[in-house]
């Protein structure tokens, strides 16, 4: 048997470690119709950490059914507004220049916020070089050839131009145990040290970086062909992220323990509730709920429905399971004792919008 060779999708190195393995997973963005009996196509999801450049990446680049650009959460626009305000600070970005933005499958654009901050003179034509090149909303993480993607962006820079990239840092994923941020379609998971290394290899240097609170740690980083680290902000963030363990395969591998313990704990909760004759239902047909339900092997016997307010998801089922997605009205009609909340950020809002859950004696349980 020959050992599997994995090659870094940025630097081509073959030295690295599989740090997280989520097994076979269905697309977490494509919700099948309830009438579609499945089985849904599945793809391997393994995270590999390159020893050479430090980029964490999926090992397989299958053509996964594409996600539809949905409604963008307000939190993303807020973060871009904060970022644009920071970018408009002294000496970071040439003001009023030519701006080029790379599209993202997530939809969303920096241009409104950059305009508000006075950073847009005009939009670059197709292929035209620009003073400010912005990677659209988490766009580059979808590229199968990371080196080509970064080189293309760097090549668009006019003399003195700046490249701005934004990423949900691997440091936040580690610190907050966000293993289900690892998912099909998202091929690259950057840390600040890895991004600095990658930029250096395409002839750019990072000149400023700042960590924002979105997703527990979203970094906006500015790079240019020549320039020094403003106030040591890049170096400081790199030092912090290295302490968290972003370049250490053993530290990243610790996420794997959370994968199994999370799935087992969920199954235990559901079995115990069923033994007590309680009704447990779910809320939030979110992509992050998919790997958890699939890994735990939970079906409609244990979790009869998951409610979601999005009309596009109703009459669908959760990918990889037979659990139907229903309306919030249907959820309250069933008088659940417990509602597993797959999107904990929604807790306050849901307590307000669906007071019937608690007034009928039920409880919300963030998972
Ligand atoms: Zn590499």
Short mmCIF file of C-alpha atoms in Angstrom, two decimals, residues 103-229:
data_model
loop_
_atom_site.label_atom_id
_atom_site.label_comp_id
_atom_site.label_asym_id
_atom_site.label_seq_id
_atom_site.Cartn_x
_atom_site.Cartn_y
_atom_site.Cartn_z
CA UNK A 103 -16.03 38.52 -5.87
CA UNK A 104 -16.94 35.95 -3.25
CA UNK A 105 -19.42 33.07 -3.47
CA UNK A 106 -20.79 34.42 -0.17
CA UNK A 107 -22.00 37.57 -1.91
CA UNK A 108 -21.48 40.84 -0.09
CA UNK A 109 -19.15 43.66 -1.09
CA UNK A 110 -16.73 46.02 0.62
CA UNK A 111 -17.46 48.84 -1.80
CA UNK A 112 -20.31 50.56 0.11
CA UNK A 113 -18.27 50.65 3.32
CA UNK A 114 -15.06 51.70 1.53
CA UNK A 115 -17.01 54.51 -0.19
CA UNK A 116 -18.39 55.68 3.16
CA UNK A 117 -14.82 55.80 4.43
CA UNK A 118 -13.74 57.90 1.43
CA UNK A 119 -11.40 55.23 0.09
CA UNK A 120 -12.90 54.86 -3.40
CA UNK A 121 -11.95 57.20 -6.24
CA UNK A 122 -13.25 54.92 -8.94
CA UNK A 123 -13.77 51.21 -9.54
CA UNK A 124 -11.12 49.46 -11.64
CA UNK A 125 -12.07 48.13 -15.06
CA UNK A 126 -11.75 44.40 -15.81
CA UNK A 127 -8.16 43.38 -15.13
CA UNK A 128 -7.06 46.98 -14.55
CA UNK A 129 -4.38 47.56 -11.91
CA UNK A 130 -5.57 49.28 -8.73
CA UNK A 131 -4.35 51.24 -5.73
CA UNK A 132 -6.51 49.15 -3.42
CA UNK A 133 -7.20 45.49 -4.17
CA UNK A 134 -9.75 43.90 -1.84
CA UNK A 135 -10.50 40.25 -1.52
CA UNK A 136 -14.30 40.11 -1.41
CA UNK A 137 -16.13 38.67 1.57
CA UNK A 138 -14.01 35.61 2.49
CA UNK A 139 -13.57 34.96 -1.25
CA UNK A 140 -10.05 33.57 -1.44
CA UNK A 141 -10.72 30.64 0.90
CA UNK A 142 -12.74 29.03 -1.91
CA UNK A 143 -9.79 28.91 -4.37
CA UNK A 144 -8.35 25.44 -5.10
CA UNK A 145 -5.00 26.92 -6.14
CA UNK A 146 -4.16 29.31 -3.31
CA UNK A 147 -0.86 30.42 -4.84
CA UNK A 148 -2.51 31.39 -8.13
CA UNK A 149 -5.29 33.22 -6.26
CA UNK A 150 -2.87 35.28 -4.18
CA UNK A 151 -0.53 35.98 -7.12
CA UNK A 152 -3.46 37.22 -9.21
CA UNK A 153 -4.47 39.66 -6.48
CA UNK A 154 -0.87 40.82 -5.96
CA UNK A 155 -0.41 41.34 -9.71
CA UNK A 156 -3.29 43.84 -9.76
CA UNK A 157 -1.47 46.28 -7.46
CA UNK A 158 -0.27 49.58 -8.90
CA UNK A 159 3.02 50.93 -7.51
CA UNK A 160 2.42 51.85 -3.87
CA UNK A 161 -0.89 49.94 -3.88
CA UNK A 162 -2.33 47.95 -1.00
CA UNK A 163 -3.94 44.52 -0.84
CA UNK A 164 -6.57 43.93 1.85
CA UNK A 165 -7.53 40.41 2.90
CA UNK A 166 -9.92 39.35 5.62
CA UNK A 167 -10.17 35.92 7.22
CA UNK A 168 -11.79 34.08 10.12
CA UNK A 169 -8.53 33.22 11.84
CA UNK A 170 -7.53 29.66 12.63
CA UNK A 171 -6.58 31.11 16.02
CA UNK A 172 -10.26 31.83 16.76
CA UNK A 173 -11.25 28.36 15.57
CA UNK A 174 -8.74 26.87 18.02
CA UNK A 175 -9.46 29.18 20.92
CA UNK A 176 -13.23 28.78 20.69
CA UNK A 177 -13.18 25.11 19.60
CA UNK A 178 -15.09 25.99 16.42
CA UNK A 179 -14.41 22.68 14.66
CA UNK A 180 -17.56 22.98 12.58
CA UNK A 181 -16.14 26.05 10.87
CA UNK A 182 -14.26 23.40 8.86
CA UNK A 183 -16.50 22.61 5.95
CA UNK A 184 -16.80 21.63 2.31
CA UNK A 185 -16.21 24.45 -0.14
CA UNK A 186 -13.99 26.37 2.28
CA UNK A 187 -10.62 25.09 1.17
CA UNK A 188 -8.21 27.31 3.14
CA UNK A 189 -8.13 28.32 6.84
CA UNK A 190 -5.63 31.12 7.37
CA UNK A 191 -3.79 32.15 10.45
CA UNK A 192 -1.98 35.48 10.55
CA UNK A 193 1.49 33.81 10.59
CA UNK A 194 0.52 31.66 7.57
CA UNK A 195 -0.87 34.68 5.69
CA UNK A 196 2.32 36.66 6.34
CA UNK A 197 4.39 33.75 5.01
CA UNK A 198 2.15 33.36 1.94
CA UNK A 199 2.32 37.08 1.18
CA UNK A 200 6.12 37.02 1.45
CA UNK A 201 6.26 34.21 -1.09
CA UNK A 202 4.40 36.34 -3.65
CA UNK A 203 6.58 39.37 -2.95
CA UNK A 204 4.31 41.26 -0.55
CA UNK A 205 4.80 42.25 3.05
CA UNK A 206 2.10 42.61 5.66
CA UNK A 207 2.06 46.20 6.92
CA UNK A 208 -0.87 46.18 9.35
CA UNK A 209 -3.31 43.71 10.86
CA UNK A 210 -6.20 43.96 13.24
CA UNK A 211 -8.37 41.34 14.92
CA UNK A 212 -12.14 42.06 14.88
CA UNK A 213 -14.77 40.28 16.99
CA UNK A 214 -16.77 38.75 14.12
CA UNK A 215 -16.90 34.93 14.54
CA UNK A 216 -14.74 35.31 17.62
CA UNK A 217 -11.72 36.48 15.62
CA UNK A 218 -11.74 37.88 12.08
CA UNK A 219 -8.52 39.47 10.90
CA UNK A 220 -8.26 42.31 8.40
CA UNK A 221 -4.74 42.54 7.04
CA UNK A 222 -3.08 45.08 4.74
CA UNK A 223 -0.12 44.17 2.50
CA UNK A 224 2.04 46.01 0.02
CA UNK A 225 5.12 45.40 -2.12
CA UNK A 226 7.34 47.31 0.23
CA UNK A 227 6.62 48.70 3.63
CA UNK A 228 7.21 48.25 7.31
CA UNK A 229 4.87 46.80 9.93
#
